[in-house]
Amino acid sequence: MSAPVSEAVFRSLLADGSVVTVTATRRPRGGRADIKCSAPGAPALAARMQEVARLARHTEARYDSRDQVVISMDRAPGAQERDWELAVVLADRTVRGLLPSAEKPQLALGWSDGWQRGRIDGHDAAQAPADALLGGPRHLRHLGALGGQPDVSASVSSARAWFPLHSGGINDSLCWVEVSVYPLEPGEAPDDDAVAAPGLDSARQHAVRQALAGARHFDGEAAPRWRTTVRFGQDGLHGNSYELALVLADRLARGREFLPRGRIIATGCSGAWHAGQVEGVEGLAPKCALIAREAVAGDRVLLPRAWEADLPPGLRDGLRARGASLACVERIGLI
């Protein structure tokens, strides 16, 4: 650990060879979001910056949520460019004292599809200065290496479950929710930030935290012992029919459920997750039709018991013919 600084600056290269500057500043949080990001004329990019920074915090040994970090870019990279990701992560860590501050801005190039595991998958720049910090298998493979720490990705357990995303259009599909858990240090007191859901608005983040807190209470565990990151495969969620899939993905990640041969496909909600109850949701007919169309061999379909009497005729037999199975449940548990 180093002393936190008020500002940290890193640079990265864009596809055209020009330089983008990433600046992170730190200030008292004061009830604001833990991370705030901005890029000129690119709100979608700012949202992605925030997601990258939050995901990369998942495997930090210690996390202090009392400060807000503001991260900005002086220009907006192209929509497909990703080498700036490493610069954002390093700026965020440096301003909070997790990495030593350099005398001059360092050039960093790298991206990852698994920042929540602390891994760096690669970089895209074909030519980079010799002093640039490059991410990838033959370069910097994981964030811990910057501080002489081991690769902690093996300590992260992740699981996905799927749920029917129905809006009445051609975009209806099965959407995944992924839960990644990382064990907290003994004695480390978790807070709301121990459950992060990058990319979701504050109301949805609160709903996710409430569902996980209730379902974990049903397990009979004392206090949450995990730092948790939740991701969804699509944006723009509506309603609460994802809750059962979320809870099951969390239980799989924490070793509370048996792994299916294929996917777990589930829909349902609850006003009493602390009691393990599973309740019905709207859209029985179209969601069952979607599941019947998308399920494949090995899938395990879990629907609310409240739906059982109204299930479409032939649904169970049709799934069985595809090699999938169906159960209607009223409580979570070993299902």
GROMACS .gro file of C-alpha atoms in nm:
model
  335
    1MET     CA    1   0.000   0.000   0.000
    2SER     CA    2   0.114   0.353  -0.078
    3ALA     CA    3  -0.023   0.681   0.046
    4PRO     CA    4  -0.332   0.796  -0.148
    5VAL     CA    5  -0.272   1.092  -0.378
    6SER     CA    6  -0.508   1.362  -0.495
    7GLU     CA    7  -0.451   1.293  -0.865
    8ALA     CA    8  -0.313   1.016  -1.085
    9VAL     CA    9  -0.250   1.042  -1.460
   10PHE     CA   10  -0.197   0.761  -1.712
   11ARG     CA   11  -0.189   0.764  -2.088
   12SER     CA   12  -0.282   0.519  -2.360
   13LEU     CA   13  -0.260   0.496  -2.737
   14LEU     CA   14  -0.551   0.512  -2.977
   15ALA     CA   15  -0.581   0.321  -3.301
   16ASP     CA   16  -0.458   0.620  -3.502
   17GLY     CA   17  -0.143   0.643  -3.291
   18SER     CA   18  -0.250   0.949  -3.093
   19VAL     CA   19  -0.242   0.965  -2.714
   20VAL     CA   20  -0.538   0.975  -2.476
   21THR     CA   21  -0.485   1.097  -2.120
   22VAL     CA   22  -0.673   0.939  -1.831
   23THR     CA   23  -0.690   1.142  -1.509
   24ALA     CA   24  -0.822   1.014  -1.176
   25THR     CA   25  -0.887   1.249  -0.883
   26ARG     CA   26  -1.000   1.162  -0.532
   27ARG     CA   27  -1.236   1.351  -0.304
   28PRO     CA   28  -1.457   1.273   0.000
   29ARG     CA   29  -1.748   1.064  -0.112
   30GLY     CA   30  -2.019   1.253   0.075
   31GLY     CA   31  -2.299   1.018  -0.025
   32ARG     CA   32  -2.209   1.026  -0.395
   33ALA     CA   33  -2.133   0.729  -0.623
   34ASP     CA   34  -1.803   0.553  -0.554
   35ILE     CA   35  -1.680   0.615  -0.909
   36LYS     CA   36  -1.773   0.892  -1.150
   37CYS     CA   37  -1.644   0.890  -1.509
   38SER     CA   38  -1.657   1.126  -1.804
   39ALA     CA   39  -1.539   1.139  -2.164
   40PRO     CA   40  -1.601   1.428  -2.408
   41GLY     CA   41  -1.932   1.376  -2.585
   42ALA     CA   42  -1.942   1.004  -2.506
   43PRO     CA   43  -2.175   0.910  -2.220
   44ALA     CA   44  -2.176   0.542  -2.323
   45LEU     CA   45  -1.797   0.536  -2.300
   46ALA     CA   46  -1.813   0.699  -1.956
   47ALA     CA   47  -2.050   0.425  -1.841
   48ARG     CA   48  -1.809   0.161  -1.972
   49MET     CA   49  -1.517   0.329  -1.792
   50GLN     CA   50  -1.712   0.313  -1.467
   51GLU     CA   51  -1.794  -0.054  -1.526
   52VAL     CA   52  -1.430  -0.143  -1.594
   53ALA     CA   53  -1.309   0.037  -1.281
   54ARG     CA   54  -1.573  -0.127  -1.061
   55LEU     CA   55  -1.508  -0.474  -1.199
   56ALA     CA   56  -1.134  -0.436  -1.143
   57ARG     CA   57  -1.193  -0.357  -0.776
   58HIS     CA   58  -1.345  -0.701  -0.719
   59THR     CA   59  -1.023  -0.875  -0.615
   60GLU     CA   60  -0.867  -0.596  -0.410
   61ALA     CA   61  -0.754  -0.724  -0.073
   62ARG     CA   62  -0.892  -0.416   0.100
   63TYR     CA   63  -1.151  -0.168  -0.016
   64ASP     CA   64  -1.217   0.173   0.137
   65SER     CA   65  -1.545   0.324   0.021
   66ARG     CA   66  -1.511   0.660   0.198
   67ASP     CA   67  -1.372   0.840  -0.109
   68GLN     CA   68  -1.514   0.908  -0.452
   69VAL     CA   69  -1.283   0.866  -0.750
   70VAL     CA   70  -1.351   1.084  -1.055
   71ILE     CA   71  -1.197   0.948  -1.376
   72SER     CA   72  -1.189   1.145  -1.700
   73MET     CA   73  -1.046   1.120  -2.050
   74ASP     CA   74  -0.935   1.421  -2.250
   75ARG     CA   75  -1.074   1.268  -2.570
   76ALA     CA   76  -1.303   0.981  -2.664
   77PRO     CA   77  -1.154   0.665  -2.821
   78GLY     CA   78  -1.341   0.484  -3.097
   79ALA     CA   79  -1.629   0.259  -2.999
   80GLN     CA   80  -1.430  -0.058  -3.068
   81GLU     CA   81  -1.107   0.053  -2.898
   82ARG     CA   82  -1.022  -0.099  -2.559
   83ASP     CA   83  -0.653  -0.041  -2.485
   84TRP     CA   84  -0.754   0.250  -2.258
   85GLU     CA   85  -0.905   0.007  -2.006
   86LEU     CA   86  -0.574  -0.068  -1.832
   87ALA     CA   87  -0.499   0.304  -1.796
   88VAL     CA   88  -0.838   0.357  -1.626
   89VAL     CA   89  -0.780   0.068  -1.385
   90LEU     CA   90  -0.429   0.180  -1.295
   91ALA     CA   91  -0.532   0.543  -1.246
   92ASP     CA   92  -0.812   0.431  -1.013
   93ARG     CA   93  -0.575   0.214  -0.809
   94THR     CA   94  -0.297   0.472  -0.795
   95VAL     CA   95  -0.512   0.761  -0.674
   96ARG     CA   96  -0.636   0.540  -0.389
   97GLY     CA   97  -0.286   0.437  -0.285
   98LEU     CA   98  -0.295   0.077  -0.403
   99LEU     CA   99  -0.009   0.148  -0.645
  100PRO     CA  100   0.282   0.393  -0.606
  101SER     CA  101   0.250   0.722  -0.788
  102ALA     CA  102   0.502   0.782  -1.069
  103GLU     CA  103   0.679   1.110  -1.131
  104LYS     CA  104   0.545   1.132  -1.486
  105PRO     CA  105   0.242   0.979  -1.657
  106GLN     CA  106   0.298   0.619  -1.767
  107LEU     CA  107   0.174   0.473  -2.093
  108ALA     CA  108  -0.049   0.170  -2.034
  109LEU     CA  109  -0.217  -0.049  -2.297
  110GLY     CA  110  -0.442  -0.340  -2.217
  111TRP     CA  111  -0.795  -0.479  -2.195
  112SER     CA  112  -0.975  -0.767  -2.031
  113ASP     CA  113  -1.300  -0.960  -2.054
  114GLY     CA  114  -1.256  -1.059  -1.691
  115TRP     CA  115  -1.147  -0.757  -1.487
  116GLN     CA  116  -1.339  -0.900  -1.193
  117ARG     CA  117  -1.079  -1.180  -1.186
  118GLY     CA  118  -0.789  -0.938  -1.195
  119ARG     CA  119  -0.672  -1.081  -1.526
  120ILE     CA  120  -0.549  -0.883  -1.827
  121ASP     CA  121  -0.625  -1.059  -2.154
  122GLY     CA  122  -0.419  -0.859  -2.401
  123HIS     CA  123  -0.358  -0.533  -2.585
  124ASP     CA  124  -0.432  -0.424  -2.941
  125ALA     CA  125  -0.159  -0.173  -3.027
  126ALA     CA  126   0.076  -0.325  -3.285
  127GLN     CA  127   0.358  -0.086  -3.202
  128ALA     CA  128   0.419   0.073  -2.864
  129PRO     CA  129   0.716   0.249  -2.703
  130ALA     CA  130   0.959   0.025  -2.519
  131ASP     CA  131   0.870   0.179  -2.183
  132ALA     CA  132   0.494   0.119  -2.224
  133LEU     CA  133   0.318  -0.110  -1.980
  134LEU     CA  134   0.149  -0.377  -2.191
  135GLY     CA  135  -0.119  -0.620  -2.082
  136GLY     CA  136  -0.148  -0.975  -2.205
  137PRO     CA  137  -0.010  -1.331  -2.169
  138ARG     CA  138   0.348  -1.240  -2.257
  139HIS     CA  139   0.339  -0.915  -2.063
  140LEU     CA  140   0.136  -0.811  -1.758
  141ARG     CA  141  -0.106  -1.100  -1.707
  142HIS     CA  142  -0.274  -1.002  -1.382
  143LEU     CA  143  -0.307  -0.689  -1.169
  144GLY     CA  144  -0.148  -0.840  -0.861
  145ALA     CA  145   0.187  -0.860  -1.038
  146LEU     CA  146   0.218  -0.482  -1.015
  147GLY     CA  147   0.251  -0.512  -0.636
  148GLY     CA  148   0.437  -0.842  -0.624
  149GLN     CA  149   0.121  -1.032  -0.536
  150PRO     CA  150   0.009  -1.368  -0.674
  151ASP     CA  151  -0.266  -1.413  -0.931
  152VAL     CA  152  -0.585  -1.429  -0.724
  153SER     CA  153  -0.817  -1.523  -1.009
  154ALA     CA  154  -0.843  -1.877  -0.873
  155SER     CA  155  -1.005  -1.731  -0.561
  156VAL     CA  156  -1.288  -1.587  -0.767
  157SER     CA  157  -1.584  -1.817  -0.822
  158SER     CA  158  -1.829  -1.723  -1.098
  159ALA     CA  159  -2.154  -1.875  -1.215
  160ARG     CA  160  -2.427  -1.784  -1.460
  161ALA     CA  161  -2.798  -1.852  -1.479
  162TRP     CA  162  -3.037  -1.755  -1.756
  163PHE     CA  163  -3.383  -1.603  -1.750
  164PRO     CA  164  -3.638  -1.522  -2.023
  165LEU     CA  165  -3.616  -1.159  -2.124
  166HIS     CA  166  -3.955  -1.081  -2.274
  167SER     CA  167  -4.064  -0.746  -2.413
  168GLY     CA  168  -4.301  -0.865  -2.683
  169GLY     CA  169  -4.066  -0.815  -2.976
  170ILE     CA  170  -3.806  -0.980  -3.196
  171ASN     CA  171  -3.542  -0.914  -2.930
  172ASP     CA  172  -3.695  -1.161  -2.683
  173SER     CA  173  -3.420  -1.394  -2.569
  174LEU     CA  174  -3.265  -1.576  -2.280
  175CYS     CA  175  -3.046  -1.333  -2.088
  176TRP     CA  176  -2.770  -1.439  -1.852
  177VAL     CA  177  -2.688  -1.302  -1.510
  178GLU     CA  178  -2.341  -1.372  -1.376
  179VAL     CA  179  -2.239  -1.359  -1.011
  180SER     CA  180  -1.872  -1.354  -0.913
  181VAL     CA  181  -1.772  -1.390  -0.548
  182TYR     CA  182  -1.437  -1.327  -0.381
  183PRO     CA  183  -1.380  -1.417  -0.014
  184LEU     CA  184  -1.346  -1.125   0.223
  185GLU     CA  185  -1.050  -1.106   0.455
  186PRO     CA  186  -1.116  -1.235   0.810
  187GLY     CA  187  -1.256  -0.950   1.014
  188GLU     CA  188  -1.320  -0.733   0.709
  189ALA     CA  189  -1.662  -0.579   0.756
  190PRO     CA  190  -1.863  -0.578   0.432
  191ASP     CA  191  -2.088  -0.286   0.345
  192ASP     CA  192  -2.321  -0.209   0.059
  193ASP     CA  193  -2.024  -0.183  -0.175
  194ALA     CA  194  -1.943  -0.550  -0.109
  195VAL     CA  195  -2.213  -0.615  -0.373
  196ALA     CA  196  -2.142  -0.425  -0.695
  197ALA     CA  197  -2.358  -0.433  -1.007
  198PRO     CA  198  -2.173  -0.221  -1.264
  199GLY     CA  199  -2.389  -0.074  -1.537
  200LEU     CA  200  -2.714  -0.077  -1.339
  201ASP     CA  201  -2.890   0.231  -1.209
  202SER     CA  202  -2.908   0.291  -0.835
  203ALA     CA  203  -3.262   0.152  -0.799
  204ARG     CA  204  -3.172  -0.173  -0.976
  205GLN     CA  205  -2.847  -0.205  -0.779
  206HIS     CA  206  -3.049  -0.170  -0.457
  207ALA     CA  207  -3.293  -0.439  -0.573
  208VAL     CA  208  -3.005  -0.675  -0.657
  209ARG     CA  209  -2.845  -0.621  -0.317
  210GLN     CA  210  -3.174  -0.675  -0.136
  211ALA     CA  211  -3.244  -1.001  -0.319
  212LEU     CA  212  -2.895  -1.139  -0.250
  213ALA     CA  213  -2.899  -1.029   0.113
  214GLY     CA  214  -3.235  -1.195   0.170
  215ALA     CA  215  -3.143  -1.519  -0.005
  216ARG     CA  216  -2.815  -1.544   0.184
  217HIS     CA  217  -2.998  -1.486   0.510
  218PHE     CA  218  -3.203  -1.795   0.426
  219ASP     CA  219  -2.878  -1.994   0.416
  220GLY     CA  220  -2.838  -1.929   0.787
  221GLU     CA  221  -2.495  -1.770   0.748
  222ALA     CA  222  -2.402  -1.503   0.998
  223ALA     CA  223  -2.276  -1.207   0.795
  224PRO     CA  224  -2.192  -1.187   0.424
  225ARG     CA  225  -1.840  -1.314   0.371
  226TRP     CA  226  -1.803  -1.229   0.005
  227ARG     CA  227  -1.724  -0.938  -0.217
  228THR     CA  228  -1.976  -0.985  -0.496
  229THR     CA  229  -1.998  -0.857  -0.852
  230VAL     CA  230  -2.314  -0.900  -1.059
  231ARG     CA  231  -2.330  -0.861  -1.435
  232PHE     CA  232  -2.617  -0.897  -1.680
  233GLY     CA  233  -2.586  -0.999  -2.042
  234GLN     CA  234  -2.813  -0.718  -2.161
  235ASP     CA  235  -2.902  -0.367  -2.058
  236GLY     CA  236  -3.243  -0.214  -2.004
  237LEU     CA  237  -3.394  -0.469  -1.766
  238HIS     CA  238  -3.754  -0.422  -1.659
  239GLY     CA  239  -3.944  -0.587  -1.377
  240ASN     CA  240  -3.809  -0.841  -1.131
  241SER     CA  241  -3.841  -1.173  -1.314
  242TYR     CA  242  -3.461  -1.208  -1.313
  243GLU     CA  243  -3.447  -1.249  -0.935
  244LEU     CA  244  -3.462  -1.629  -0.916
  245ALA     CA  245  -3.186  -1.659  -1.178
  246LEU     CA  246  -2.978  -1.406  -0.983
  247VAL     CA  247  -3.022  -1.596  -0.656
  248LEU     CA  248  -2.939  -1.929  -0.818
  249ALA     CA  249  -2.627  -1.792  -0.988
  250ASP     CA  250  -2.515  -1.663  -0.648
  251ARG     CA  251  -2.581  -2.000  -0.487
  252LEU     CA  252  -2.388  -2.178  -0.761
  253ALA     CA  253  -2.094  -1.941  -0.723
  254ARG     CA  254  -2.090  -1.995  -0.346
  255GLY     CA  255  -2.116  -2.372  -0.375
  256ARG     CA  256  -2.472  -2.392  -0.241
  257GLU     CA  257  -2.617  -2.568  -0.548
  258PHE     CA  258  -2.517  -2.862  -0.766
  259LEU     CA  259  -2.396  -2.765  -1.112
  260PRO     CA  260  -2.633  -2.873  -1.391
  261ARG     CA  261  -2.509  -3.043  -1.706
  262GLY     CA  262  -2.621  -2.744  -1.906
  263ARG     CA  263  -2.766  -2.409  -1.805
  264ILE     CA  264  -3.000  -2.317  -1.526
  265ILE     CA  265  -3.290  -2.127  -1.681
  266ALA     CA  266  -3.513  -1.971  -1.418
  267THR     CA  267  -3.766  -1.698  -1.364
  268GLY     CA  268  -3.941  -1.587  -1.048
  269CYS     CA  269  -3.927  -1.324  -0.779
  270SER     CA  270  -3.995  -1.300  -0.408
  271GLY     CA  271  -4.110  -1.059  -0.143
  272ALA     CA  272  -3.949  -1.285   0.116
  273TRP     CA  273  -3.615  -1.418  -0.005
  274HIS     CA  274  -3.510  -1.434   0.358
  275ALA     CA  275  -3.762  -1.719   0.393
  276GLY     CA  276  -3.652  -1.879   0.068
  277GLN     CA  277  -3.990  -1.826  -0.099
  278VAL     CA  278  -4.025  -1.819  -0.477
  279GLU     CA  279  -4.323  -1.630  -0.620
  280GLY     CA  280  -4.471  -1.597  -0.965
  281VAL     CA  281  -4.410  -1.316  -1.213
  282GLU     CA  282  -4.601  -1.180  -1.510
  283GLY     CA  283  -4.578  -1.317  -1.863
  284LEU     CA  284  -4.625  -1.690  -1.806
  285ALA     CA  285  -4.729  -1.779  -2.163
  286PRO     CA  286  -4.468  -1.584  -2.365
  287LYS     CA  287  -4.187  -1.671  -2.125
  288CYS     CA  288  -4.271  -2.040  -2.133
  289ALA     CA  289  -4.285  -2.025  -2.514
  290LEU     CA  290  -3.945  -1.858  -2.520
  291ILE     CA  291  -3.796  -2.119  -2.287
  292ALA     CA  292  -3.947  -2.403  -2.492
  293ARG     CA  293  -3.790  -2.255  -2.804
  294GLU     CA  294  -3.444  -2.186  -2.659
  295ALA     CA  295  -3.380  -2.478  -2.420
  296VAL     CA  296  -3.125  -2.740  -2.525
  297ALA     CA  297  -3.005  -3.073  -2.392
  298GLY     CA  298  -2.879  -3.055  -2.035
  299ASP     CA  299  -3.066  -2.739  -1.939
  300ARG     CA  300  -3.250  -2.730  -1.607
  301VAL     CA  301  -3.562  -2.510  -1.614
  302LEU     CA  302  -3.695  -2.379  -1.282
  303LEU     CA  303  -4.030  -2.200  -1.269
  304PRO     CA  304  -4.243  -2.075  -0.978
  305ARG     CA  305  -4.477  -2.333  -0.823
  306ALA     CA  306  -4.752  -2.071  -0.863
  307TRP     CA  307  -4.727  -2.125  -1.239
  308GLU     CA  308  -4.761  -2.503  -1.235
  309ALA     CA  309  -5.137  -2.530  -1.287
  310ASP     CA  310  -5.127  -2.289  -1.584
  311LEU     CA  311  -4.824  -2.421  -1.772
  312PRO     CA  312  -4.881  -2.461  -2.148
  313PRO     CA  313  -4.984  -2.816  -2.244
  314GLY     CA  314  -4.690  -3.022  -2.358
  315LEU     CA  315  -4.423  -2.792  -2.216
  316ARG     CA  316  -4.275  -3.052  -1.984
  317ASP     CA  317  -4.281  -3.327  -2.249
  318GLY     CA  318  -4.137  -3.094  -2.509
  319LEU     CA  319  -3.846  -3.001  -2.285
  320ARG     CA  320  -3.788  -3.365  -2.200
  321ALA     CA  321  -3.774  -3.448  -2.570
  322ARG     CA  322  -3.501  -3.189  -2.609
  323GLY     CA  323  -3.302  -3.341  -2.321
  324ALA     CA  324  -3.390  -3.061  -2.078
  325SER     CA  325  -3.574  -3.092  -1.747
  326LEU     CA  326  -3.838  -2.881  -1.572
  327ALA     CA  327  -3.926  -2.830  -1.207
  328CYS     CA  328  -4.168  -2.591  -1.040
  329VAL     CA  329  -4.036  -2.469  -0.705
  330GLU     CA  330  -4.177  -2.272  -0.417
  331ARG     CA  331  -3.852  -2.242  -0.220
  332ILE     CA  332  -3.484  -2.219  -0.296
  333GLY     CA  333  -3.259  -2.494  -0.169
  334LEU     CA  334  -3.077  -2.786  -0.328
  335ILE     CA  335  -3.268  -2.779  -0.654
   0.00000   0.00000   0.00000
